[in-house]
Tab-separated table of C-alpha atoms in Angstrom:
chain	number	residue	atom	x	y	z
A	1	UNK	CA	21.137	-25.079	123.006
A	2	UNK	CA	23.707	-24.384	125.713
A	3	UNK	CA	21.582	-21.937	127.750
A	4	UNK	CA	24.092	-19.194	126.976
A	5	UNK	CA	21.860	-16.286	125.998
A	6	UNK	CA	18.112	-15.656	125.835
A	7	UNK	CA	17.188	-19.332	126.112
A	8	UNK	CA	14.102	-20.375	128.063
A	9	UNK	CA	11.892	-23.445	127.911
A	10	UNK	CA	8.976	-21.428	126.517
A	11	UNK	CA	6.710	-24.418	125.965
A	12	UNK	CA	7.275	-25.541	129.551
A	13	UNK	CA	6.757	-22.059	130.973
A	14	UNK	CA	3.545	-21.432	129.042
A	15	UNK	CA	1.968	-24.886	129.381
A	16	UNK	CA	-0.209	-23.997	132.411
A	17	UNK	CA	-1.532	-20.757	130.875
A	18	UNK	CA	-2.239	-21.750	127.274
A	19	UNK	CA	-4.793	-23.946	125.570
A	20	UNK	CA	-1.961	-25.665	123.712
A	21	UNK	CA	1.599	-25.002	122.600
A	22	UNK	CA	4.051	-26.233	119.996
A	23	UNK	CA	7.828	-26.430	119.560
A	24	UNK	CA	8.777	-26.307	115.869
A	25	UNK	CA	12.292	-27.468	114.988
A	26	UNK	CA	11.993	-27.993	111.196
A	27	UNK	CA	11.242	-25.369	108.563
A	28	UNK	CA	8.771	-27.618	106.728
A	29	UNK	CA	6.650	-27.893	109.889
A	30	UNK	CA	6.121	-24.147	110.347
A	31	UNK	CA	3.182	-23.609	107.986
A	32	UNK	CA	1.109	-26.668	109.004
A	33	UNK	CA	1.776	-25.958	112.675
A	34	UNK	CA	0.623	-22.339	112.377
A	35	UNK	CA	-2.508	-23.506	110.562
A	36	UNK	CA	-3.208	-26.090	113.252
A	37	UNK	CA	-2.517	-23.576	116.025
A	38	UNK	CA	-5.117	-21.158	114.680
A	39	UNK	CA	-7.640	-23.999	114.420
A	40	UNK	CA	-7.090	-25.017	118.041
A	41	UNK	CA	-7.129	-21.422	119.301
A	42	UNK	CA	-10.427	-20.523	117.612
A	43	UNK	CA	-12.414	-23.755	117.917
A	44	UNK	CA	-14.318	-24.960	120.967
A	45	UNK	CA	-13.628	-22.769	123.971
A	46	UNK	CA	-11.195	-20.210	122.503
A	47	UNK	CA	-7.807	-19.871	124.118
A	48	UNK	CA	-4.217	-18.771	123.500
A	49	UNK	CA	-1.848	-21.091	121.648
A	50	UNK	CA	1.929	-20.595	121.664
A	51	UNK	CA	4.122	-21.609	118.729
A	52	UNK	CA	7.845	-21.611	119.607
A	53	UNK	CA	9.957	-21.733	116.433
A	54	UNK	CA	13.644	-22.475	116.792
A	55	UNK	CA	16.258	-20.305	115.088
A	56	UNK	CA	17.305	-23.215	112.838
A	57	UNK	CA	13.727	-23.646	111.628
A	58	UNK	CA	13.334	-19.920	111.014
A	59	UNK	CA	16.345	-19.729	108.688
A	60	UNK	CA	15.840	-23.151	107.060
A	61	UNK	CA	14.514	-23.795	103.574
A	62	UNK	CA	11.428	-25.792	102.671
A	63	UNK	CA	9.082	-26.505	99.778
A	64	UNK	CA	5.891	-24.411	99.455
A	65	UNK	CA	3.132	-25.613	101.761
A	66	UNK	CA	0.188	-27.342	100.080
A	67	UNK	CA	-2.379	-25.895	102.510
A	68	UNK	CA	-3.762	-29.286	103.536
A	69	UNK	CA	-6.776	-29.094	105.886
A	70	UNK	CA	-6.210	-29.593	109.597
A	71	UNK	CA	-6.984	-33.108	110.834
A	72	UNK	CA	-6.855	-33.789	114.563
A	73	UNK	CA	-8.686	-37.085	115.176
A	74	UNK	CA	-8.446	-36.875	118.969
A	75	UNK	CA	-9.575	-33.250	119.222
A	76	UNK	CA	-13.356	-32.908	119.469
A	77	UNK	CA	-14.118	-29.400	120.712
A	78	UNK	CA	-17.795	-29.256	119.715
A	79	UNK	CA	-20.663	-30.983	121.497
A	80	UNK	CA	-24.174	-31.201	120.109
A	81	UNK	CA	-26.982	-30.600	122.622
A	82	UNK	CA	-29.199	-33.608	123.260
A	83	UNK	CA	-32.972	-33.555	122.732
A	84	UNK	CA	-33.684	-34.825	126.263
A	85	UNK	CA	-31.735	-31.997	127.873
A	86	UNK	CA	-33.405	-29.408	125.631
A	87	UNK	CA	-36.862	-30.796	126.435
A	88	UNK	CA	-36.185	-30.692	130.174
A	89	UNK	CA	-34.782	-27.160	129.992
A	90	UNK	CA	-37.882	-25.968	128.125
A	91	UNK	CA	-40.113	-27.653	130.697
A	92	UNK	CA	-38.365	-25.853	133.559
A	93	UNK	CA	-38.591	-22.498	131.767
A	94	UNK	CA	-42.312	-22.907	131.059
A	95	UNK	CA	-43.020	-23.892	134.673
A	96	UNK	CA	-40.989	-21.126	136.312
A	97	UNK	CA	-42.666	-18.097	137.894
A	98	UNK	CA	-39.488	-16.131	138.636
A	99	UNK	CA	-36.923	-17.089	135.976
A	100	UNK	CA	-33.770	-15.134	135.252
A	101	UNK	CA	-31.452	-15.418	132.246
A	102	UNK	CA	-27.709	-14.964	132.694
A	103	UNK	CA	-25.967	-13.618	129.586
A	104	UNK	CA	-22.285	-14.561	129.660
A	105	UNK	CA	-19.397	-14.074	127.287
A	106	UNK	CA	-20.341	-17.304	125.522
A	107	UNK	CA	-23.416	-15.582	124.087
A	108	UNK	CA	-21.221	-12.941	122.485
A	109	UNK	CA	-18.561	-15.380	121.276
A	110	UNK	CA	-21.198	-17.647	119.712
A	111	UNK	CA	-22.917	-14.697	118.001
A	112	UNK	CA	-26.130	-15.822	119.657
A	113	UNK	CA	-27.547	-12.422	120.626
A	114	UNK	CA	-30.454	-12.571	118.176
A	115	UNK	CA	-31.449	-16.011	119.428
A	116	UNK	CA	-31.216	-14.812	123.018
A	117	UNK	CA	-33.610	-12.015	122.107
A	118	UNK	CA	-36.056	-14.592	120.704
A	119	UNK	CA	-35.884	-16.638	123.904
A	120	UNK	CA	-36.454	-13.549	126.039
A	121	UNK	CA	-39.391	-12.446	123.885
A	122	UNK	CA	-41.127	-15.814	124.124
A	123	UNK	CA	-40.666	-16.241	127.847
A	124	UNK	CA	-40.809	-12.568	128.915
A	125	UNK	CA	-37.544	-13.268	130.709
A	126	UNK	CA	-35.439	-10.710	132.602
A	127	UNK	CA	-31.738	-10.762	131.679
A	128	UNK	CA	-28.693	-10.157	133.869
A	129	UNK	CA	-25.180	-9.983	132.430
A	130	UNK	CA	-21.733	-10.961	133.543
A	131	UNK	CA	-19.004	-8.376	133.020
A	132	UNK	CA	-17.916	-10.019	129.767
A	133	UNK	CA	-21.521	-10.597	128.735
A	134	UNK	CA	-22.369	-6.886	128.639
A	135	UNK	CA	-23.618	-6.007	125.184
A	136	UNK	CA	-24.923	-9.517	124.606
A	137	UNK	CA	-28.413	-8.160	125.296
A	138	UNK	CA	-29.296	-4.512	124.587
A	139	UNK	CA	-29.254	-2.300	127.683
A	140	UNK	CA	-32.185	-0.252	126.366
A	141	UNK	CA	-34.515	-3.259	126.507
A	142	UNK	CA	-36.731	-3.012	129.624
A	143	UNK	CA	-35.969	-6.647	130.448
A	144	UNK	CA	-32.250	-5.891	130.701
A	145	UNK	CA	-31.317	-5.610	134.378
A	146	UNK	CA	-27.596	-4.890	134.237
A	147	UNK	CA	-24.548	-6.579	135.679
A	148	UNK	CA	-24.718	-9.031	138.569
A	149	UNK	CA	-22.190	-10.101	141.161
A	150	UNK	CA	-19.605	-8.472	143.413
A	151	UNK	CA	-20.085	-4.993	141.931
A	152	UNK	CA	-23.322	-5.713	140.114
A	153	UNK	CA	-26.511	-3.738	140.508
A	154	UNK	CA	-28.148	-4.293	143.891
A	155	UNK	CA	-31.543	-5.109	142.394
A	156	UNK	CA	-29.959	-7.724	140.137
A	157	UNK	CA	-28.352	-9.522	143.063
A	158	UNK	CA	-31.635	-9.368	144.974
A	159	UNK	CA	-33.453	-10.800	141.957
A	160	UNK	CA	-30.957	-13.670	141.727
A	161	UNK	CA	-31.659	-14.626	145.318
A	162	UNK	CA	-35.442	-14.511	144.737
A	163	UNK	CA	-35.463	-16.373	141.424
A	164	UNK	CA	-36.881	-19.876	141.076
A	165	UNK	CA	-34.922	-20.635	137.890
A	166	UNK	CA	-31.535	-19.489	136.587
A	167	UNK	CA	-30.837	-19.979	132.876
A	168	UNK	CA	-27.065	-19.546	132.607
A	169	UNK	CA	-25.815	-19.103	129.053
A	170	UNK	CA	-22.083	-19.184	128.367
A	171	UNK	CA	-20.844	-18.253	131.836
A	172	UNK	CA	-18.834	-19.991	134.562
A	173	UNK	CA	-20.551	-19.188	137.882
A	174	UNK	CA	-17.223	-17.828	139.137
A	175	UNK	CA	-16.935	-16.298	142.599
A	176	UNK	CA	-17.210	-12.715	141.279
A	177	UNK	CA	-20.768	-13.651	140.304
A	178	UNK	CA	-21.926	-15.968	143.081
A	179	UNK	CA	-20.473	-14.866	146.398
A	180	UNK	CA	-21.007	-17.540	149.060
A	181	UNK	CA	-21.943	-20.712	147.207
A	182	UNK	CA	-23.713	-22.195	150.228
A	183	UNK	CA	-26.377	-19.482	150.130
A	184	UNK	CA	-26.365	-18.753	146.405
A	185	UNK	CA	-29.827	-18.791	144.781
A	186	UNK	CA	-30.997	-21.595	147.036
A	187	UNK	CA	-34.596	-21.398	145.799
A	188	UNK	CA	-33.640	-21.660	142.141
A	189	UNK	CA	-33.201	-24.574	139.817
A	190	UNK	CA	-30.294	-24.102	137.432
A	191	UNK	CA	-29.970	-24.658	133.698
A	192	UNK	CA	-26.312	-24.368	132.714
A	193	UNK	CA	-25.372	-24.025	129.034
A	194	UNK	CA	-21.612	-24.072	128.585
A	195	UNK	CA	-19.198	-25.002	125.807
A	196	UNK	CA	-16.478	-26.290	128.132
A	197	UNK	CA	-17.617	-29.432	129.994
A	198	UNK	CA	-14.999	-28.773	132.678
A	199	UNK	CA	-16.971	-25.698	133.792
A	200	UNK	CA	-20.315	-27.491	134.172
A	201	UNK	CA	-20.949	-28.353	137.804
A	202	UNK	CA	-17.536	-27.059	138.872
A	203	UNK	CA	-18.915	-24.296	141.075
A	204	UNK	CA	-22.712	-24.592	141.026
A	205	UNK	CA	-24.624	-27.845	140.547
A	206	UNK	CA	-26.900	-27.794	137.506
A	207	UNK	CA	-30.358	-29.360	137.400
A	208	UNK	CA	-30.035	-29.407	133.616
A	209	UNK	CA	-26.538	-29.304	132.125
A	210	UNK	CA	-26.235	-28.725	128.392
A	211	UNK	CA	-22.734	-28.875	126.951
A	212	UNK	CA	-22.512	-27.101	123.625
A	213	UNK	CA	-22.166	-23.863	121.739
A	214	UNK	CA	-24.743	-21.354	122.989
A	215	UNK	CA	-26.001	-20.681	119.475
A	216	UNK	CA	-26.549	-24.384	118.770
A	217	UNK	CA	-28.328	-24.811	122.094
A	218	UNK	CA	-30.635	-21.837	121.567
A	219	UNK	CA	-31.474	-23.020	118.052
A	220	UNK	CA	-32.877	-26.150	119.663
A	221	UNK	CA	-34.300	-24.551	122.802
A	222	UNK	CA	-36.203	-21.514	121.506
A	223	UNK	CA	-38.776	-23.501	119.483
A	224	UNK	CA	-39.488	-25.667	122.534
A	225	UNK	CA	-40.297	-22.752	124.882
A	226	UNK	CA	-43.903	-21.577	125.189
A	227	UNK	CA	-45.033	-17.953	124.959
A	228	UNK	CA	-45.686	-16.627	128.457
A	229	UNK	CA	-46.036	-13.273	130.233
A	230	UNK	CA	-44.467	-12.715	133.636
A	231	UNK	CA	-45.740	-9.269	134.610
A	232	UNK	CA	-45.784	-9.998	138.352
A	233	UNK	CA	-42.125	-11.038	138.412
A	234	UNK	CA	-41.018	-8.086	136.339
A	235	UNK	CA	-43.003	-5.771	138.626
A	236	UNK	CA	-41.258	-7.237	141.654
A	237	UNK	CA	-37.870	-6.560	140.063
A	238	UNK	CA	-38.933	-3.011	139.147
A	239	UNK	CA	-39.672	-2.322	142.826
A	240	UNK	CA	-36.200	-3.561	143.735
A	241	UNK	CA	-34.728	-1.257	141.101
A	242	UNK	CA	-36.543	1.792	142.507
A	243	UNK	CA	-35.099	1.142	145.960
A	244	UNK	CA	-31.590	0.621	144.610
A	245	UNK	CA	-31.590	3.739	142.456
A	246	UNK	CA	-32.180	5.847	145.556
A	247	UNK	CA	-28.588	4.949	146.514
A	248	UNK	CA	-27.161	5.908	143.114
A	249	UNK	CA	-24.353	8.466	143.125
A	250	UNK	CA	-26.029	10.112	140.141
A	251	UNK	CA	-28.834	11.253	142.456
A	252	UNK	CA	-26.542	13.095	144.836
A	253	UNK	CA	-26.654	16.894	144.685
A	254	UNK	CA	-23.853	18.487	142.674
A	255	UNK	CA	-21.219	19.616	145.169
A	256	UNK	CA	-18.564	20.441	142.590
A	257	UNK	CA	-16.687	17.165	142.826
A	258	UNK	CA	-15.849	15.223	139.693
A	259	UNK	CA	-16.725	11.567	140.183
A	260	UNK	CA	-15.694	8.728	137.909
A	261	UNK	CA	-19.366	7.761	137.610
A	262	UNK	CA	-20.010	11.209	136.096
A	263	UNK	CA	-17.388	10.530	133.429
A	264	UNK	CA	-18.894	7.148	132.509
A	265	UNK	CA	-22.486	8.378	132.434
A	266	UNK	CA	-21.632	11.464	130.389
A	267	UNK	CA	-19.444	9.486	128.016
A	268	UNK	CA	-22.365	7.142	127.376
A	269	UNK	CA	-24.672	10.099	126.760
A	270	UNK	CA	-22.266	11.921	124.461
A	271	UNK	CA	-21.403	8.838	122.389
A	272	UNK	CA	-25.041	7.662	122.449
A	273	UNK	CA	-23.777	4.274	123.603
A	274	UNK	CA	-22.245	3.625	120.185
A	275	UNK	CA	-18.524	3.698	121.023
A	276	UNK	CA	-16.253	0.710	121.395
A	277	UNK	CA	-15.001	0.893	124.985
A	278	UNK	CA	-11.742	-0.764	126.023
A	279	UNK	CA	-11.142	-0.717	129.773
A	280	UNK	CA	-8.251	-1.486	132.013
A	281	UNK	CA	-8.786	-3.201	135.380
A	282	UNK	CA	-9.935	-1.680	138.650
A	283	UNK	CA	-12.583	0.682	139.959
A	284	UNK	CA	-13.030	2.459	136.627
A	285	UNK	CA	-13.762	-0.925	135.013
A	286	UNK	CA	-16.683	-1.472	137.389
A	287	UNK	CA	-18.011	2.085	137.015
A	288	UNK	CA	-17.915	1.658	133.251
A	289	UNK	CA	-19.896	-1.573	133.547
A	290	UNK	CA	-22.492	0.181	135.702
A	291	UNK	CA	-22.919	3.460	133.817
A	292	UNK	CA	-22.031	2.848	130.169
A	293	UNK	CA	-25.038	1.035	128.751
A	294	UNK	CA	-23.918	-1.310	126.000
A	295	UNK	CA	-26.371	-1.915	123.188
A	296	UNK	CA	-24.499	-4.370	121.000
A	297	UNK	CA	-22.069	-7.275	121.302
A	298	UNK	CA	-18.343	-6.607	121.214
A	299	UNK	CA	-18.838	-2.992	122.232
A	300	UNK	CA	-16.846	-3.652	125.423
A	301	UNK	CA	-13.355	-5.121	125.487
A	302	UNK	CA	-12.009	-5.755	128.966
A	303	UNK	CA	-9.801	-8.167	130.886
A	304	UNK	CA	-12.209	-10.210	132.983
A	305	UNK	CA	-10.916	-13.479	134.393
A	306	UNK	CA	-7.222	-12.597	134.592
A	307	UNK	CA	-7.815	-8.915	135.369
A	308	UNK	CA	-4.630	-7.658	133.706
A	309	UNK	CA	-3.689	-4.078	134.536
A	310	UNK	CA	-2.149	-2.310	131.559
A	311	UNK	CA	-4.468	-4.164	129.178
A	312	UNK	CA	-6.494	-1.273	127.791
A	313	UNK	CA	-4.187	0.766	125.554
A	314	UNK	CA	-2.519	-2.146	123.702
A	315	UNK	CA	-5.907	-3.838	123.277
A	316	UNK	CA	-7.410	-0.632	121.892
A	317	UNK	CA	-4.615	-0.325	119.341
A	318	UNK	CA	-5.440	-3.833	118.154
A	319	UNK	CA	-9.141	-2.980	118.081
A	320	UNK	CA	-8.425	0.068	115.923
A	321	UNK	CA	-6.871	-2.109	113.211
A	322	UNK	CA	-9.685	-4.664	113.455
A	323	UNK	CA	-12.465	-2.060	113.440
A	324	UNK	CA	-11.119	1.054	111.721
A	325	UNK	CA	-14.507	2.745	111.465
A	326	UNK	CA	-15.407	2.651	115.168
A	327	UNK	CA	-15.063	5.395	117.750
A	328	UNK	CA	-12.755	3.802	120.315
A	329	UNK	CA	-12.342	4.973	123.893
A	330	UNK	CA	-9.697	3.677	126.267
A	331	UNK	CA	-10.730	3.948	129.920
A	332	UNK	CA	-7.846	3.344	132.313
A	333	UNK	CA	-6.859	4.215	135.843
A	334	UNK	CA	-3.737	6.177	136.666
A	335	UNK	CA	-2.037	3.011	137.920
A	336	UNK	CA	-2.917	0.663	135.088
A	337	UNK	CA	-2.244	3.230	132.387
A	338	UNK	CA	1.365	3.595	133.536
A	339	UNK	CA	1.911	-0.123	132.946
A	340	UNK	CA	1.600	0.316	129.176
A	341	UNK	CA	1.934	4.079	128.642
A	342	UNK	CA	4.927	3.422	126.382
A	343	UNK	CA	2.395	2.392	123.726
A	344	UNK	CA	1.699	6.090	123.200
A	345	UNK	CA	4.742	5.869	120.945
A	346	UNK	CA	3.013	3.114	118.983
A	347	UNK	CA	-0.078	5.293	118.589
A	348	UNK	CA	2.041	8.073	117.134
A	349	UNK	CA	4.208	5.824	114.997
A	350	UNK	CA	1.286	3.924	113.451
A	351	UNK	CA	-1.036	6.907	113.126
A	352	UNK	CA	-3.614	5.255	115.377
A	353	UNK	CA	-6.622	7.290	116.489
A	354	UNK	CA	-8.013	6.240	119.859
A	355	UNK	CA	-9.382	8.426	122.635
A	356	UNK	CA	-7.816	7.820	126.053
A	357	UNK	CA	-9.618	8.672	129.287
A	358	UNK	CA	-7.287	8.387	132.283
A	359	UNK	CA	-9.293	8.257	135.513
A	360	UNK	CA	-6.776	9.723	137.941
A	361	UNK	CA	-7.611	9.411	141.629
A	362	UNK	CA	-4.052	9.156	142.928
A	363	UNK	CA	-4.489	5.569	144.144
A	364	UNK	CA	-4.556	1.986	143.071
A	365	UNK	CA	-8.233	2.491	143.710
A	366	UNK	CA	-9.660	-1.007	144.004
A	367	UNK	CA	-6.943	-2.134	146.397
A	368	UNK	CA	-7.422	1.085	148.397
A	369	UNK	CA	-11.145	0.310	148.592
A	370	UNK	CA	-10.420	-3.090	150.122
A	371	UNK	CA	-7.990	-1.477	152.565
A	372	UNK	CA	-10.732	0.988	153.466
A	373	UNK	CA	-13.424	-1.638	154.074
A	374	UNK	CA	-11.444	-4.526	155.515
A	375	UNK	CA	-8.047	-3.286	156.755
A	376	UNK	CA	-8.842	-0.199	158.855
A	377	UNK	CA	-7.813	2.255	156.118
A	378	UNK	CA	-4.181	1.132	156.200
A	379	UNK	CA	-3.285	2.519	152.793
A	380	UNK	CA	-0.051	0.625	152.209
A	381	UNK	CA	1.452	0.862	148.699
A	382	UNK	CA	-1.792	2.170	147.197
A	383	UNK	CA	-1.196	5.964	147.046
A	384	UNK	CA	0.785	6.424	143.833
A	385	UNK	CA	2.781	9.195	142.223
A	386	UNK	CA	1.985	9.688	138.554
A	387	UNK	CA	3.625	11.747	135.839
A	388	UNK	CA	1.835	14.714	134.349
A	389	UNK	CA	-0.265	12.702	131.894
A	390	UNK	CA	-1.001	15.719	129.710
A	391	UNK	CA	2.701	16.507	129.300
A	392	UNK	CA	3.454	12.820	128.770
A	393	UNK	CA	1.033	12.641	125.850
A	394	UNK	CA	2.272	15.925	124.421
A	395	UNK	CA	5.856	14.668	124.645
A	396	UNK	CA	4.779	11.918	122.245
A	397	UNK	CA	3.355	14.503	119.845
A	398	UNK	CA	-0.246	13.799	120.865
A	399	UNK	CA	-2.978	16.167	121.967
A	400	UNK	CA	-4.092	16.132	125.594
A	401	UNK	CA	-6.311	17.931	128.074
A	402	UNK	CA	-7.099	17.828	131.801
A	403	UNK	CA	-10.617	17.939	133.306
A	404	UNK	CA	-11.298	18.686	136.982
A	405	UNK	CA	-15.045	19.381	137.039
A	406	UNK	CA	-18.088	17.799	135.456
A	407	UNK	CA	-18.831	20.804	133.302
A	408	UNK	CA	-15.642	20.169	131.358
A	409	UNK	CA	-16.487	16.628	130.230
A	410	UNK	CA	-18.461	17.544	127.112
A	411	UNK	CA	-15.805	19.935	125.794
A	412	UNK	CA	-13.109	17.338	126.451
A	413	UNK	CA	-14.984	14.665	124.499
A	414	UNK	CA	-15.403	17.091	121.598
A	415	UNK	CA	-11.688	17.979	121.806
A	416	UNK	CA	-10.738	14.297	121.609
A	417	UNK	CA	-13.031	13.625	118.677
A	418	UNK	CA	-11.633	16.555	116.711
A	419	UNK	CA	-8.010	15.538	117.268
A	420	UNK	CA	-6.344	14.138	114.133
A	421	UNK	CA	-4.871	11.186	116.016
A	422	UNK	CA	-4.786	9.729	119.495
A	423	UNK	CA	-5.852	12.159	122.206
A	424	UNK	CA	-5.522	11.776	125.975
A	425	UNK	CA	-7.928	13.303	128.486
A	426	UNK	CA	-6.964	13.151	132.141
A	427	UNK	CA	-9.945	13.252	134.502
A	428	UNK	CA	-8.870	14.327	137.991
A	429	UNK	CA	-11.627	12.634	139.980
A	430	UNK	CA	-12.413	12.486	143.692
A	431	UNK	CA	-9.666	10.494	145.345
A	432	UNK	CA	-11.441	8.291	147.865
A	433	UNK	CA	-14.585	7.355	145.988
A	434	UNK	CA	-15.881	3.804	146.235
A	435	UNK	CA	-17.545	1.364	143.861
A	436	UNK	CA	-20.953	0.539	145.299
A	437	UNK	CA	-22.530	-1.868	145.831
A	438	UNK	CA	-19.911	-4.377	146.897
A	439	UNK	CA	-20.350	-7.975	147.993
A	440	UNK	CA	-17.341	-8.768	150.215
A	441	UNK	CA	-15.456	-11.836	149.003
A	442	UNK	CA	-17.097	-15.013	150.278
A	443	UNK	CA	-20.194	-13.257	151.637
A	444	UNK	CA	-23.785	-13.943	150.703
A	445	UNK	CA	-24.856	-12.273	147.479
A	446	UNK	CA	-27.504	-10.262	149.324
A	447	UNK	CA	-24.947	-9.082	151.898
A	448	UNK	CA	-23.974	-5.964	149.965
A	449	UNK	CA	-22.192	-2.853	151.164
A	450	UNK	CA	-24.379	-0.076	149.793
A	451	UNK	CA	-23.786	3.611	149.228
A	452	UNK	CA	-25.679	5.359	152.041
A	453	UNK	CA	-28.807	7.263	151.141
A	454	UNK	CA	-27.767	10.898	151.289
A	455	UNK	CA	-29.839	13.901	152.279
A	456	UNK	CA	-30.687	15.913	149.239
A	457	UNK	CA	-30.662	12.950	146.863
A	458	UNK	CA	-33.068	13.486	144.002
C-alpha cells in the first residue's frame, strides 16, 4: 500500500471503460463477488466487469462458499416491452410502402435470428446489417441486402435514404452507420428497439422507441404484423443493386494483381461460408464484411465499436477453445497482426489450430486511404516495414506459405486446412487498393466515393 512496486488504482483507471468494477480486500468476499460480477457482465447490455483482488485476500483463508444466488435490488437490467409501443410499431410496419429492417448486434446477442426471419417473412421486409449484425440474417436470403454505412454497399445506403420506415433492431445508430444526421433518412419514420435506454434517441429520434431485449420485443411484435407483399419496393432495391455491382472490383478484368477482395471472395467460396471468421481492424475488416457472406449468427467475430488493432489472433485462440469443432480463420492486416504476433507462441504451446490470413499491403491501409482521399496523399507514418511473416511463423514451429497471385489462393487454403496445427498464409496484395464505397465522415449517406466504372468490366 505504499506505491512501491506494481501498484495502480485499477478500479479508478478502469471505471470509465467497464460496466462495473470491484475491489476485493477479504478472502471470504472473493467467491460471491466473482458470482455477482459474472451476473452483471452477462445481464442486460453485456459489458466488461473488472474484479481487483488484493494480495492479502488472495492468500487469506475462508470457509467454503455456500453459492447463494445473486441479489441486487437496485439493478434492473431488463425491460419488458409495452403493448402500446408494440401496437404502434406494428401499425407503422403494416402502413409502410418502403420499410427497411436494420439487423444489429442485439439480434445476435439475444438469439433472435429465427424471430427476425418470421418478421421478415410476414412483412416481405428487406434487411440491412450493421458490421456486428452480419450473420444475424442469412446472406443467401434474397431479402438480405448487406452491410450499410460508411463502407456499406452502395445500394443499401441508397435504400436507407429512400425508405419510409426504418425498423432498427439492437443497434445504436452510430456515425459509422448514419453519416450526416441532418440528412439521414429524412423521409423515414423510425422504430428503435434497443436494450440500453441510454442509446434510444441519443443519435436519431425514434417515432416508436421500445426498450427491451430484441427477442422479447419480437415475440410480441411478430404476431401483431400483417402478411404483406412489397414487390415494388424490392424491385426498386434490385435496380439499385444492379447499378452498384457495375462498380464492383470483382467485375474488373484480371490483370494479374492480387486484391484483398479476391482473397475474401475466394475464401467464402472455398469454405462455403461455413467458417468462423475473426478479423482484425482496418481495410481487410471492411472487405471481409463485403465479400464473405455470413449465413449464421456468431460466424463473425470482430472489434466494432472500439476498433482494436491486434484483436484477431488472441480472439481466435479464445474462439478455438469455445468452439473446438469449427474451422476458424484469422484475417488480419500486416500492421494489426504485428500487435499480437507474439501469440503465435501460444498457438504452438497450446496446440491450437487456427488458420491465419495476413493481408499484407505494406501500409496501415485504412489510415493511408484517408490520407489519399483527404490529405493530398501525404503518407505520413503509414508505410510500414514488416518481418518476413512466413519465417516468423516457421520460427515458432508453425507451417506457413506466401501467395502473390489469385491462382494460388485455393492451394493455400488447402495447405492451411491440412496443417496439423496453426498455419499462416501471407497474401501479398496490391499496395494502394481502396475500400469502396466510402462515405466521408460527416457527409450525407448518399454522398459516397465510388470505385470508378472501368473499361472492360464484366
